Amino acid sequence: MIRKRVLVAGRVQGVAFRDSCRRAAASRGVTGWVRNLPDGRVEAVFEGAEEPVAAMVAWSGQGPRAAHVTGVVVHDEPAEGLAGFSVR
């Protein structure tokens, strides 16, 4: 199991990014959470097998149709064994 924390910049708030992220993660069996940050970015944590987590990191670079992602910063972290995927 691996864990990635992503910080996504651009037009990513007010475009259903968090809910779309939750649905995309659930469809891949990835656990974690996603939230808006006060500076306009979105922060997400993805945990799971390497391939599905990598797919979620890649998804974060595009987001939902209405989003316009201008940057993604990815941090490796120790997995915590999260259950489910939540919108914070």
JSON list of C-alpha atoms in Angstrom, two decimals:
[
{"chain": "A", "resi": 1, "resn": "MET", "atom": "CA", "xyz": [0.00, 0.00, 0.00]},
{"chain": "A", "resi": 2, "resn": "ILE", "atom": "CA", "xyz": [1.22, 3.50, -0.85]},
{"chain": "A", "resi": 3, "resn": "ARG", "atom": "CA", "xyz": [0.06, 7.02, 0.00]},
{"chain": "A", "resi": 4, "resn": "LYS", "atom": "CA", "xyz": [0.30, 10.20, -2.04]},
{"chain": "A", "resi": 5, "resn": "ARG", "atom": "CA", "xyz": [-0.70, 13.72, -0.98]},
{"chain": "A", "resi": 6, "resn": "VAL", "atom": "CA", "xyz": [-1.48, 16.04, -3.90]},
{"chain": "A", "resi": 7, "resn": "LEU", "atom": "CA", "xyz": [-1.94, 19.79, -4.00]},
{"chain": "A", "resi": 8, "resn": "VAL", "atom": "CA", "xyz": [-3.83, 20.87, -7.12]},
{"chain": "A", "resi": 9, "resn": "ALA", "atom": "CA", "xyz": [-3.77, 24.47, -8.37]},
{"chain": "A", "resi": 10, "resn": "GLY", "atom": "CA", "xyz": [-5.85, 26.26, -10.98]},
{"chain": "A", "resi": 11, "resn": "ARG", "atom": "CA", "xyz": [-9.61, 26.63, -11.34]},
{"chain": "A", "resi": 12, "resn": "VAL", "atom": "CA", "xyz": [-10.35, 23.69, -9.07]},
{"chain": "A", "resi": 13, "resn": "GLN", "atom": "CA", "xyz": [-12.90, 25.07, -6.61]},
{"chain": "A", "resi": 14, "resn": "GLY", "atom": "CA", "xyz": [-16.55, 25.53, -7.54]},
{"chain": "A", "resi": 15, "resn": "VAL", "atom": "CA", "xyz": [-16.28, 23.00, -10.40]},
{"chain": "A", "resi": 16, "resn": "ALA", "atom": "CA", "xyz": [-17.29, 19.79, -8.54]},
{"chain": "A", "resi": 17, "resn": "PHE", "atom": "CA", "xyz": [-13.65, 18.74, -8.20]},
{"chain": "A", "resi": 18, "resn": "ARG", "atom": "CA", "xyz": [-14.06, 17.19, -4.75]},
{"chain": "A", "resi": 19, "resn": "ASP", "atom": "CA", "xyz": [-17.15, 15.13, -5.55]},
{"chain": "A", "resi": 20, "resn": "SER", "atom": "CA", "xyz": [-15.69, 14.00, -8.87]},
{"chain": "A", "resi": 21, "resn": "CYS", "atom": "CA", "xyz": [-12.49, 13.04, -7.07]},
{"chain": "A", "resi": 22, "resn": "ARG", "atom": "CA", "xyz": [-14.47, 11.02, -4.50]},
{"chain": "A", "resi": 23, "resn": "ARG", "atom": "CA", "xyz": [-16.30, 9.13, -7.24]},
{"chain": "A", "resi": 24, "resn": "ALA", "atom": "CA", "xyz": [-13.10, 8.50, -9.24]},
{"chain": "A", "resi": 25, "resn": "ALA", "atom": "CA", "xyz": [-11.30, 7.20, -6.14]},
{"chain": "A", "resi": 26, "resn": "ALA", "atom": "CA", "xyz": [-14.19, 4.95, -5.15]},
{"chain": "A", "resi": 27, "resn": "SER", "atom": "CA", "xyz": [-14.34, 3.44, -8.64]},
{"chain": "A", "resi": 28, "resn": "ARG", "atom": "CA", "xyz": [-10.63, 2.56, -8.36]},
{"chain": "A", "resi": 29, "resn": "GLY", "atom": "CA", "xyz": [-10.76, 1.24, -4.79]},
{"chain": "A", "resi": 30, "resn": "VAL", "atom": "CA", "xyz": [-8.59, 4.10, -3.51]},
{"chain": "A", "resi": 31, "resn": "THR", "atom": "CA", "xyz": [-9.10, 5.40, 0.03]},
{"chain": "A", "resi": 32, "resn": "GLY", "atom": "CA", "xyz": [-8.35, 8.85, 1.43]},
{"chain": "A", "resi": 33, "resn": "TRP", "atom": "CA", "xyz": [-9.89, 12.30, 1.41]},
{"chain": "A", "resi": 34, "resn": "VAL", "atom": "CA", "xyz": [-10.12, 15.57, -0.51]},
{"chain": "A", "resi": 35, "resn": "ARG", "atom": "CA", "xyz": [-10.69, 19.16, 0.62]},
{"chain": "A", "resi": 36, "resn": "ASN", "atom": "CA", "xyz": [-10.60, 22.77, -0.55]},
{"chain": "A", "resi": 37, "resn": "LEU", "atom": "CA", "xyz": [-7.82, 24.97, 0.80]},
{"chain": "A", "resi": 38, "resn": "PRO", "atom": "CA", "xyz": [-8.26, 28.67, 1.67]},
{"chain": "A", "resi": 39, "resn": "ASP", "atom": "CA", "xyz": [-5.74, 29.67, -1.03]},
{"chain": "A", "resi": 40, "resn": "GLY", "atom": "CA", "xyz": [-7.92, 28.24, -3.82]},
{"chain": "A", "resi": 41, "resn": "ARG", "atom": "CA", "xyz": [-6.10, 24.92, -4.23]},
{"chain": "A", "resi": 42, "resn": "VAL", "atom": "CA", "xyz": [-7.48, 21.44, -3.58]},
{"chain": "A", "resi": 43, "resn": "GLU", "atom": "CA", "xyz": [-5.61, 18.98, -1.35]},
{"chain": "A", "resi": 44, "resn": "ALA", "atom": "CA", "xyz": [-6.16, 15.24, -1.57]},
{"chain": "A", "resi": 45, "resn": "VAL", "atom": "CA", "xyz": [-4.70, 12.10, -0.02]},
{"chain": "A", "resi": 46, "resn": "PHE", "atom": "CA", "xyz": [-4.82, 8.81, -1.92]},
{"chain": "A", "resi": 47, "resn": "GLU", "atom": "CA", "xyz": [-4.01, 5.41, -0.39]},
{"chain": "A", "resi": 48, "resn": "GLY", "atom": "CA", "xyz": [-4.05, 2.00, -1.99]},
{"chain": "A", "resi": 49, "resn": "ALA", "atom": "CA", "xyz": [-2.20, -0.18, -4.45]},
{"chain": "A", "resi": 50, "resn": "GLU", "atom": "CA", "xyz": [0.40, 1.56, -6.60]},
{"chain": "A", "resi": 51, "resn": "GLU", "atom": "CA", "xyz": [-1.46, 1.46, -9.93]},
{"chain": "A", "resi": 52, "resn": "PRO", "atom": "CA", "xyz": [-4.83, 2.85, -8.74]},
{"chain": "A", "resi": 53, "resn": "VAL", "atom": "CA", "xyz": [-3.11, 5.56, -6.67]},
{"chain": "A", "resi": 54, "resn": "ALA", "atom": "CA", "xyz": [-1.01, 6.54, -9.70]},
{"chain": "A", "resi": 55, "resn": "ALA", "atom": "CA", "xyz": [-4.24, 6.72, -11.73]},
{"chain": "A", "resi": 56, "resn": "MET", "atom": "CA", "xyz": [-5.72, 9.12, -9.16]},
{"chain": "A", "resi": 57, "resn": "VAL", "atom": "CA", "xyz": [-2.61, 11.30, -9.23]},
{"chain": "A", "resi": 58, "resn": "ALA", "atom": "CA", "xyz": [-2.93, 11.42, -13.02]},
{"chain": "A", "resi": 59, "resn": "TRP", "atom": "CA", "xyz": [-6.67, 12.17, -12.72]},
{"chain": "A", "resi": 60, "resn": "SER", "atom": "CA", "xyz": [-5.79, 15.11, -10.44]},
{"chain": "A", "resi": 61, "resn": "GLY", "atom": "CA", "xyz": [-3.84, 16.65, -13.30]},
{"chain": "A", "resi": 62, "resn": "GLN", "atom": "CA", "xyz": [-7.06, 17.01, -15.27]},
{"chain": "A", "resi": 63, "resn": "GLY", "atom": "CA", "xyz": [-9.93, 16.86, -12.79]},
{"chain": "A", "resi": 64, "resn": "PRO", "atom": "CA", "xyz": [-13.56, 17.15, -13.89]},
{"chain": "A", "resi": 65, "resn": "ARG", "atom": "CA", "xyz": [-14.55, 18.74, -17.19]},
{"chain": "A", "resi": 66, "resn": "ALA", "atom": "CA", "xyz": [-15.10, 22.25, -15.78]},
{"chain": "A", "resi": 67, "resn": "ALA", "atom": "CA", "xyz": [-11.73, 22.36, -13.99]},
{"chain": "A", "resi": 68, "resn": "HIS", "atom": "CA", "xyz": [-8.59, 23.96, -15.37]},
{"chain": "A", "resi": 69, "resn": "VAL", "atom": "CA", "xyz": [-5.59, 22.48, -13.55]},
{"chain": "A", "resi": 70, "resn": "THR", "atom": "CA", "xyz": [-2.39, 24.55, -13.76]},
{"chain": "A", "resi": 71, "resn": "GLY", "atom": "CA", "xyz": [-0.21, 22.51, -11.42]},
{"chain": "A", "resi": 72, "resn": "VAL", "atom": "CA", "xyz": [-0.03, 19.41, -9.25]},
{"chain": "A", "resi": 73, "resn": "VAL", "atom": "CA", "xyz": [2.50, 18.88, -6.47]},
{"chain": "A", "resi": 74, "resn": "VAL", "atom": "CA", "xyz": [2.82, 15.28, -5.24]},
{"chain": "A", "resi": 75, "resn": "HIS", "atom": "CA", "xyz": [4.28, 14.18, -1.90]},
{"chain": "A", "resi": 76, "resn": "ASP", "atom": "CA", "xyz": [4.99, 10.59, -0.85]},
{"chain": "A", "resi": 77, "resn": "GLU", "atom": "CA", "xyz": [3.86, 9.82, 2.70]},
{"chain": "A", "resi": 78, "resn": "PRO", "atom": "CA", "xyz": [3.67, 6.70, 4.88]},
{"chain": "A", "resi": 79, "resn": "ALA", "atom": "CA", "xyz": [0.33, 4.92, 4.46]},
{"chain": "A", "resi": 80, "resn": "GLU", "atom": "CA", "xyz": [-2.05, 5.10, 7.44]},
{"chain": "A", "resi": 81, "resn": "GLY", "atom": "CA", "xyz": [-4.53, 2.43, 6.35]},
{"chain": "A", "resi": 82, "resn": "LEU", "atom": "CA", "xyz": [-7.46, 4.80, 5.79]},
{"chain": "A", "resi": 83, "resn": "ALA", "atom": "CA", "xyz": [-10.93, 3.39, 5.24]},
{"chain": "A", "resi": 84, "resn": "GLY", "atom": "CA", "xyz": [-13.24, 4.85, 2.58]},
{"chain": "A", "resi": 85, "resn": "PHE", "atom": "CA", "xyz": [-12.89, 8.16, 0.77]},
{"chain": "A", "resi": 86, "resn": "SER", "atom": "CA", "xyz": [-14.33, 11.36, 2.20]},
{"chain": "A", "resi": 87, "resn": "VAL", "atom": "CA", "xyz": [-14.89, 14.94, 1.15]},
{"chain": "A", "resi": 88, "resn": "ARG", "atom": "CA", "xyz": [-13.76, 17.27, 3.90]}
]
